[in-house]
Every structure is written in C-alpha cells, then in structure tokens.
Amino acid sequence: MSDPDGFWGAQAERLDWVKKPTQVKDVDFTLGQVKINWFADGTLNVAANCIDRHLETRGDQTAIIFEPDDPNEPAQNITYKDLHRNVCRTANVLESLGVRKGDRVVIYLPMIPEAAYAMLACARIGAIHSIVFAGFSPDALAARINGSDAKVVITADHAPRGGRKTPLKSNADTALLHCKDTVKCLVVKRTGDQTTWIAGRDYDYNEMALEADDYCRPVEMNAEDPLFILYTSGSTGQPKGVVHSTGGYLLYAALTHEAVFDYKDGDVYWCTADVGWVTGHSYIVYGPLANGATTVMFEGVPTYPDASRFWQVCEKHKVNQFYTAPTAIRALMGQGTEFATKCDLSSLRILGTVGEPINPEAWNWYNDVIGGGKCPIVDTWWQTETGGHMMTPLPGAHATKPGSAMKPFFGVKPVVLDPQSGEEIDSYPVEGVLAIKDSWPGQMRTIWEDHERFEKTYFGDYKGYYFSGDGCRRDEDGDYWITGRVDDVINVSGHRMGTAEVESALVAHVSVAEAAVVGYPHAIKGQGIYCYVTLMNGVEPTDELRKELRTWVRTEIGPIASPDLVQWAPGLPKTRSGKIMRRILRKIAENDFGALGDTSTLADPSVVDDLVENRMNRE
Ligand code: 6R9
C-alpha cells in the first residue's frame, strides 16, 4: 500500500464522529519515546457507534442472538432497539453507583447479553472496562480489580457452562476480601440461586435496571481515550494490562470484521470465543455491532450436551460465518464426523480460526466436513496486543494453504527479522521472528500504568519494531506461516524446530487426538523433544504405539524431529480459553515440579497431578 495514511484517513469515515479528526497518525516506535496516536483530535462515542446510529435503519433487526448453555432454554433475539434500552439502563445504573468518565469497572460475567450491555454501558459513559474471564479464580480477579483500582465489579450469581455452574458471586466475595472496601459489587441474576449478600456493598442489577431511565446520553470521548484494559500473560512476570483506544481500536475491529468475514447485511455471524478474551471483545461485540451485524453469543461449550452442539447451533440460527479455535476443531474431530454430518450446515459461507497455529489435519477436517469444501477458511493471526486481525487470507481474494495465515491485512507491514542480529530479511523463503514495522489503528497503546514495561516488552528486543513474540516463516510465494511463540522453539542438536510442527505431525496420526510438545534438557542434543499425547477415544496406550509414533514423526518431518519421550496424557493443562500451558509442561518435562507456578487458572488443575505422577522415567 503506497499511501497508508490516506487509506486510514478515508477509512475513518466508517465511524460516526462527534468531531471529525483532521490528523491521522502520530507514531514513534523508538525505545524511550514510544507513542502511538491515531485520529488524535477526533471525538466520538463507541456505544453510539455500535447502537444509536443503527436505530433508524435497523432498530428492529436482531443485534445479538443469545444461545444459552442449556439447549432446552429458549434462545433470545435482542434487537438494536432492545440493546439501546438495556445499555442505557445499565449505564444509568453504573452512574448511580458513582462511576464516572475514566473510572474502571471490572466485568466478571458469564457469556450472557448483560456482558455486552456492561461493556457498552461503560463505553457510553466513558468508563474503562476490564473483563475477567468467568473461569478465573478469585485470586486472579482480585489482582485485576486492584491492578486497575476499579470502583465496581459486575458479576452474576452463577455461570452455567457445560451443564455445570461456576459460583461467580461467591468467587467475587472471596476476591473482594483482598480489595478496598469501597469497591461495589453489582450482581446480575442468571440462575436465580441464592448467594450471600452484603448490604451497602452488593447491588441487585435486575432491580436497579428495571427502575433506571431508558436513556443515557453518550459521553463525547477523545479518539485516544482508553476504551478497555484486558490482562494477558506474557513470557515473564505478572499478566499485563493491555490498554486499547476508543477511535483507532473501533475502526480496526469494524473494518477487519467486515473484510475478513465478508460480512454482508442480513448475515448471521458467530464467533465462539468468550468476551473474557480479546477475540470476544473485537469479534463478538465491538466489530460486529459497529457494522450493524447480527452476532451470536453462546454461553456453552462445544461438547455439551454432546459433540454436535456447535453444529446444531449453526443449523438452528442459520449461521453464515463461523469463527472458532483449532483446539475446538481438534476436540470435535476426535469425536467422529457423524456429530457434524447429521446437522444441516448449508448456511455456512466462511469459516475462521484463531488462537494458535492450525495443523493441516484439523484444517482439512474443518474444510471438508464442516465447510463441505466450499467455505473459504480464514486463518487469522493476531494478538490481544494488536486489537484485530493482522494476517489472514481474505475470502475470495486470496488462495488458502492449510496452516498458513497467508497475507498481511490492509496497511499492516510485517517483517521477518533475524533473531540474533535483528536485521530485516527481505528474501524468501525465510524463517525468523515476526515483527511489525509500522503502526495500525488497532494497536495497543500502553500497558496500564506501566508505559516503561510496554516499551521494554514490545520495542526493547528489536529496535524500531513492534515485536510479536512469534516466530514465522515466509514461503516461496511470500505467504506467512506462524511457527508459534519463539519461547516455544526447541533447539535440537543446533537445529531449530517449532513445537507446533511436531504436534501437527503427531495429531496427523489416526490414533492421536491431541499433542503438546516441549523441549527438555538433553545431555547430548542440547534439548530433547518431549511429547504429551492424548489418544483418540478407545485407543490402547502401548509401547508398540509409542514406537510407531516416533517412526511416524521421523517420517513426517525427518529424523531430527524424532520424539525422545512420549508420555500418554489423558488431558493437557489448558487455560479456560483452550491454550495449552506449555510453561507447566516444560517444568514437568524437566522434572522441576517445585516450580510449576500458579495452576489455578487451568480449566482442570487435576490434569497436572496425573501428568506429574506418570512422567516418563529418565535418568
Ligand atoms: C487473538 C489471540 C496471541 C498468540 C499469538 C500466537 C497465537 C493467534 C494465531 C496464532 C498461529 C493463528 N495465535 N492466532 N498462531 N496462527 N491464526 O489469540 O490473542 O490470546 O493474545 O494470543 O496466539 O502465538 O502471539 P492472544
């Protein structure tokens, strides 16, 4: 793109500004003086852009389809008019609790419409939200409430998920023991179960919203005012509070949502993420609603009541665009195809994937079984830090290759750097670390109250670039392949190997459902390859199979990738968003059980005990 500033200046027109910006970009990536500003003299309100401006043309159109955890509970269609009323009421409730422009509000809710109301209500009054995934522990919640000095935490009685219930209010009670006693707790009724109640601290959302006024004026915000904080893990230290902006972020989420999913008026779009993650922020709420879309909010899990749930929901709501994570695809693939083929998936037009490299085996299954070979797959590489898609094929415009994120999005300038020298490598094919040369509107602006850490983390290693932390390969056609976090790279006898490559080979074997690979210290090779393997249902874990897998990987990739150790893993330690916690697997592989760290954020912490108990015996 020859004139990115001209492009972005023109794109700004897709938002409704109170005061149109005259400036486009003011950016410096130099360590010590990093600043990122987009449309800095413009003013707008995000909620007005996501709701009010649609009322005249699509007030009666469904904005949100809520699909509850229990398939027998009716779905809800929330129109843009309903959304407006509910968001205004919620905004007025927050104001009555003393929340003002610039204040922080923590949202700890299930995947229910009130989560979207709460986000947009904050945006409407200029408060900064910080969502904490409902699967996080009280400790993590307390750290985030304190980290942003939040005035209010919004929670629910319980969070139903997969037929079980998480006691959110009780978790919040525990968390609040470690917070300032001025923090107020606003409680949404979800299951109706009894919870403890502290008068003067706890407030009943449903009661208050019913009494609140139907209208709340949207506050005029500067384009660079923070919209939200979202905590994310780094390779070191405590999670970082990633800060996103009002104008640039919304513009980027909206444009990528429309272009990447080829969203057209009247389409029904479903992203299966949780609003606790950035994918839920950008691609369930902000991007789709800014575009006046119909977006599905799903409260449940892919395998409840059984492995056909995703596909039943697609059939029921005639979903056109479906966006999920490779881990879900692999889990469902392991259950067999009948769960999908018995559903009518003919409404699907575009399939998306995000969160980790997708192995060709899963890609092909997704393509053939779910997409019937006729839906382009958009493999979207991006990060909490980037706000929106950075690399992805565009449906209809780009060819796809199983496992490749293909091309940068409009105006994004990826570079492959030599990890040692930090030099850009222009040629291809080439492999190195992935950095971005110049800013894009959705880029994070800072780490909450720690700009120095922001500069050091992202601009410290490779001067003048935003460093992604990912490794990548650019092939002979100039297409990009993300090889995984560079901290996951194993160096075996001086050869670098992406753990994702070995995992991909393993899961390509008929007996393997899932695999995670880490490095461990090896006297001769430097690092050896340690594989945790989850077998398909009903497959016997035998020594023969172990040998077979070693041979399999040798033939799939080469002798250098030959697994040194294969441990049978009935389950892998995963975060609630489905990311495998390699840190823990590395420690187990290293026999370093004393340093497993915090396992409380795992979906199922007991998995770790099993892995420790059955670790491979080695001298
Ligand atoms: C959106 C999101 C970011 C990290 C990122 C990378 C991995 C995400 C990917 C992918 C390969 C893709 N990642 N999408 N790797 N192909 N399509 O997931 O944000 O939770 O911050 O994770 O996820 O390693 O650096 P976040």
JSON list of C-alpha atoms and ligand atoms in Angstrom, two decimals, residues 230-233 242 277-280 283 323 326 353-358 378-389 391-392 403-405 434 466 468-471 481-488 500 577 579, ligand 1:
[
{"chain": "A", "resi": 230, "resn": "LEU", "atom": "CA", "xyz": [-7.51, -6.54, 29.13]},
{"chain": "A", "resi": 231, "resn": "TYR", "atom": "CA", "xyz": [-4.99, -8.58, 31.07]},
{"chain": "A", "resi": 232, "resn": "THR", "atom": "CA", "xyz": [-2.91, -11.07, 29.15]},
{"chain": "A", "resi": 233, "resn": "SER", "atom": "CA", "xyz": [0.01, -13.33, 30.04]},
{"chain": "A", "resi": 242, "resn": "VAL", "atom": "CA", "xyz": [-3.17, -4.21, 27.71]},
{"chain": "A", "resi": 277, "resn": "TRP", "atom": "CA", "xyz": [-10.65, -12.81, 25.68]},
{"chain": "A", "resi": 278, "resn": "VAL", "atom": "CA", "xyz": [-9.73, -10.23, 23.08]},
{"chain": "A", "resi": 279, "resn": "THR", "atom": "CA", "xyz": [-11.45, -12.26, 20.36]},
{"chain": "A", "resi": 280, "resn": "GLY", "atom": "CA", "xyz": [-14.74, -11.78, 22.19]},
{"chain": "A", "resi": 283, "resn": "TYR", "atom": "CA", "xyz": [-15.29, -10.07, 17.13]},
{"chain": "A", "resi": 323, "resn": "TYR", "atom": "CA", "xyz": [-15.21, -18.43, 13.85]},
{"chain": "A", "resi": 326, "resn": "PRO", "atom": "CA", "xyz": [-8.13, -25.03, 16.42]},
{"chain": "A", "resi": 353, "resn": "THR", "atom": "CA", "xyz": [-9.83, -19.94, 13.03]},
{"chain": "A", "resi": 354, "resn": "VAL", "atom": "CA", "xyz": [-7.76, -18.10, 15.64]},
{"chain": "A", "resi": 355, "resn": "GLY", "atom": "CA", "xyz": [-5.58, -18.58, 18.69]},
{"chain": "A", "resi": 356, "resn": "GLU", "atom": "CA", "xyz": [-2.84, -20.96, 17.64]},
{"chain": "A", "resi": 357, "resn": "PRO", "atom": "CA", "xyz": [-1.36, -22.44, 14.52]},
{"chain": "A", "resi": 358, "resn": "ILE", "atom": "CA", "xyz": [-3.84, -24.86, 12.98]},
{"chain": "A", "resi": 378, "resn": "VAL", "atom": "CA", "xyz": [-9.68, -17.53, 7.20]},
{"chain": "A", "resi": 379, "resn": "ASP", "atom": "CA", "xyz": [-6.76, -18.43, 9.46]},
{"chain": "A", "resi": 380, "resn": "THR", "atom": "CA", "xyz": [-6.43, -15.16, 11.35]},
{"chain": "A", "resi": 381, "resn": "TRP", "atom": "CA", "xyz": [-3.17, -14.42, 13.12]},
{"chain": "A", "resi": 382, "resn": "TRP", "atom": "CA", "xyz": [-3.36, -11.64, 15.68]},
{"chain": "A", "resi": 383, "resn": "GLN", "atom": "CA", "xyz": [-2.92, -10.96, 19.40]},
{"chain": "A", "resi": 384, "resn": "THR", "atom": "CA", "xyz": [-4.52, -9.25, 22.38]},
{"chain": "A", "resi": 385, "resn": "GLU", "atom": "CA", "xyz": [-1.98, -6.53, 21.71]},
{"chain": "A", "resi": 386, "resn": "THR", "atom": "CA", "xyz": [-2.95, -5.99, 18.07]},
{"chain": "A", "resi": 387, "resn": "GLY", "atom": "CA", "xyz": [-6.67, -5.40, 18.69]},
{"chain": "A", "resi": 388, "resn": "GLY", "atom": "CA", "xyz": [-7.68, -7.10, 15.46]},
{"chain": "A", "resi": 389, "resn": "HIS", "atom": "CA", "xyz": [-6.57, -9.39, 12.63]},
{"chain": "A", "resi": 391, "resn": "MET", "atom": "CA", "xyz": [-2.53, -11.61, 8.90]},
{"chain": "A", "resi": 392, "resn": "THR", "atom": "CA", "xyz": [-5.20, -13.64, 7.22]},
{"chain": "A", "resi": 403, "resn": "GLY", "atom": "CA", "xyz": [-1.89, -23.86, 8.26]},
{"chain": "A", "resi": 404, "resn": "SER", "atom": "CA", "xyz": [-0.87, -20.56, 6.71]},
{"chain": "A", "resi": 405, "resn": "ALA", "atom": "CA", "xyz": [-2.14, -17.13, 7.82]},
{"chain": "A", "resi": 434, "resn": "LEU", "atom": "CA", "xyz": [7.85, -11.77, 13.32]},
{"chain": "A", "resi": 466, "resn": "TYR", "atom": "CA", "xyz": [6.83, -3.93, 17.34]},
{"chain": "A", "resi": 468, "resn": "SER", "atom": "CA", "xyz": [5.18, -10.03, 18.30]},
{"chain": "A", "resi": 469, "resn": "GLY", "atom": "CA", "xyz": [6.89, -12.78, 20.27]},
{"chain": "A", "resi": 470, "resn": "ASP", "atom": "CA", "xyz": [6.05, -15.20, 17.48]},
{"chain": "A", "resi": 471, "resn": "GLY", "atom": "CA", "xyz": [8.29, -16.95, 15.04]},
{"chain": "A", "resi": 481, "resn": "TRP", "atom": "CA", "xyz": [3.25, -19.34, 8.41]},
{"chain": "A", "resi": 482, "resn": "ILE", "atom": "CA", "xyz": [3.26, -18.68, 12.16]},
{"chain": "A", "resi": 483, "resn": "THR", "atom": "CA", "xyz": [5.51, -21.22, 13.82]},
{"chain": "A", "resi": 484, "resn": "GLY", "atom": "CA", "xyz": [4.48, -20.46, 17.41]},
{"chain": "A", "resi": 485, "resn": "ARG", "atom": "CA", "xyz": [5.84, -18.38, 20.23]},
{"chain": "A", "resi": 486, "resn": "VAL", "atom": "CA", "xyz": [9.54, -18.05, 19.97]},
{"chain": "A", "resi": 487, "resn": "ASP", "atom": "CA", "xyz": [9.82, -19.08, 23.58]},
{"chain": "A", "resi": 488, "resn": "ASP", "atom": "CA", "xyz": [8.40, -22.42, 22.47]},
{"chain": "A", "resi": 500, "resn": "ALA", "atom": "CA", "xyz": [3.82, -26.83, 16.53]},
{"chain": "A", "resi": 577, "resn": "SER", "atom": "CA", "xyz": [-9.62, -20.30, 26.56]},
{"chain": "A", "resi": 579, "resn": "LYS", "atom": "CA", "xyz": [-4.47, -22.55, 25.27]},
{"chain": "B", "resi": 1, "resn": "6R9", "atom": "C1", "xyz": [-6.24, -13.47, 19.14]},
{"chain": "B", "resi": 1, "resn": "6R9", "atom": "C2", "xyz": [-5.44, -14.21, 20.17]},
{"chain": "B", "resi": 1, "resn": "6R9", "atom": "C3", "xyz": [-1.89, -14.42, 20.70]},
{"chain": "B", "resi": 1, "resn": "6R9", "atom": "C4", "xyz": [-0.97, -15.53, 20.29]},
{"chain": "B", "resi": 1, "resn": "6R9", "atom": "C5", "xyz": [-0.10, -15.15, 19.13]},
{"chain": "B", "resi": 1, "resn": "6R9", "atom": "C6", "xyz": [0.18, -16.52, 18.51]},
{"chain": "B", "resi": 1, "resn": "6R9", "atom": "C7", "xyz": [-1.11, -17.26, 18.71]},
{"chain": "B", "resi": 1, "resn": "6R9", "atom": "C8", "xyz": [-3.15, -16.46, 17.46]},
{"chain": "B", "resi": 1, "resn": "6R9", "atom": "C9", "xyz": [-2.94, -17.48, 15.57]},
{"chain": "B", "resi": 1, "resn": "6R9", "atom": "C10", "xyz": [-1.83, -17.80, 16.38]},
{"chain": "B", "resi": 1, "resn": "6R9", "atom": "C11", "xyz": [-0.96, -19.09, 14.71]},
{"chain": "B", "resi": 1, "resn": "6R9", "atom": "C12", "xyz": [-3.01, -18.06, 14.26]},
{"chain": "B", "resi": 1, "resn": "6R9", "atom": "N1", "xyz": [-2.00, -17.15, 17.55]},
{"chain": "B", "resi": 1, "resn": "6R9", "atom": "N2", "xyz": [-3.73, -16.66, 16.27]},
{"chain": "B", "resi": 1, "resn": "6R9", "atom": "N3", "xyz": [-0.85, -18.60, 15.95]},
{"chain": "B", "resi": 1, "resn": "6R9", "atom": "N4", "xyz": [-1.98, -18.85, 13.87]},
{"chain": "B", "resi": 1, "resn": "6R9", "atom": "N5", "xyz": [-4.03, -17.84, 13.43]},
{"chain": "B", "resi": 1, "resn": "6R9", "atom": "O1", "xyz": [-5.37, -15.42, 20.17]},
{"chain": "B", "resi": 1, "resn": "6R9", "atom": "O2", "xyz": [-4.78, -13.41, 21.08]},
{"chain": "B", "resi": 1, "resn": "6R9", "atom": "O3", "xyz": [-4.69, -14.71, 23.25]},
{"chain": "B", "resi": 1, "resn": "6R9", "atom": "O4", "xyz": [-3.23, -12.67, 22.80]},
{"chain": "B", "resi": 1, "resn": "6R9", "atom": "O5", "xyz": [-2.80, -14.87, 21.70]},
{"chain": "B", "resi": 1, "resn": "6R9", "atom": "O6", "xyz": [-1.73, -16.66, 19.85]},
{"chain": "B", "resi": 1, "resn": "6R9", "atom": "O7", "xyz": [1.21, -17.16, 19.19]},
{"chain": "B", "resi": 1, "resn": "6R9", "atom": "O8", "xyz": [1.07, -14.49, 19.55]},
{"chain": "B", "resi": 1, "resn": "6R9", "atom": "P1", "xyz": [-3.89, -13.90, 22.29]}
]
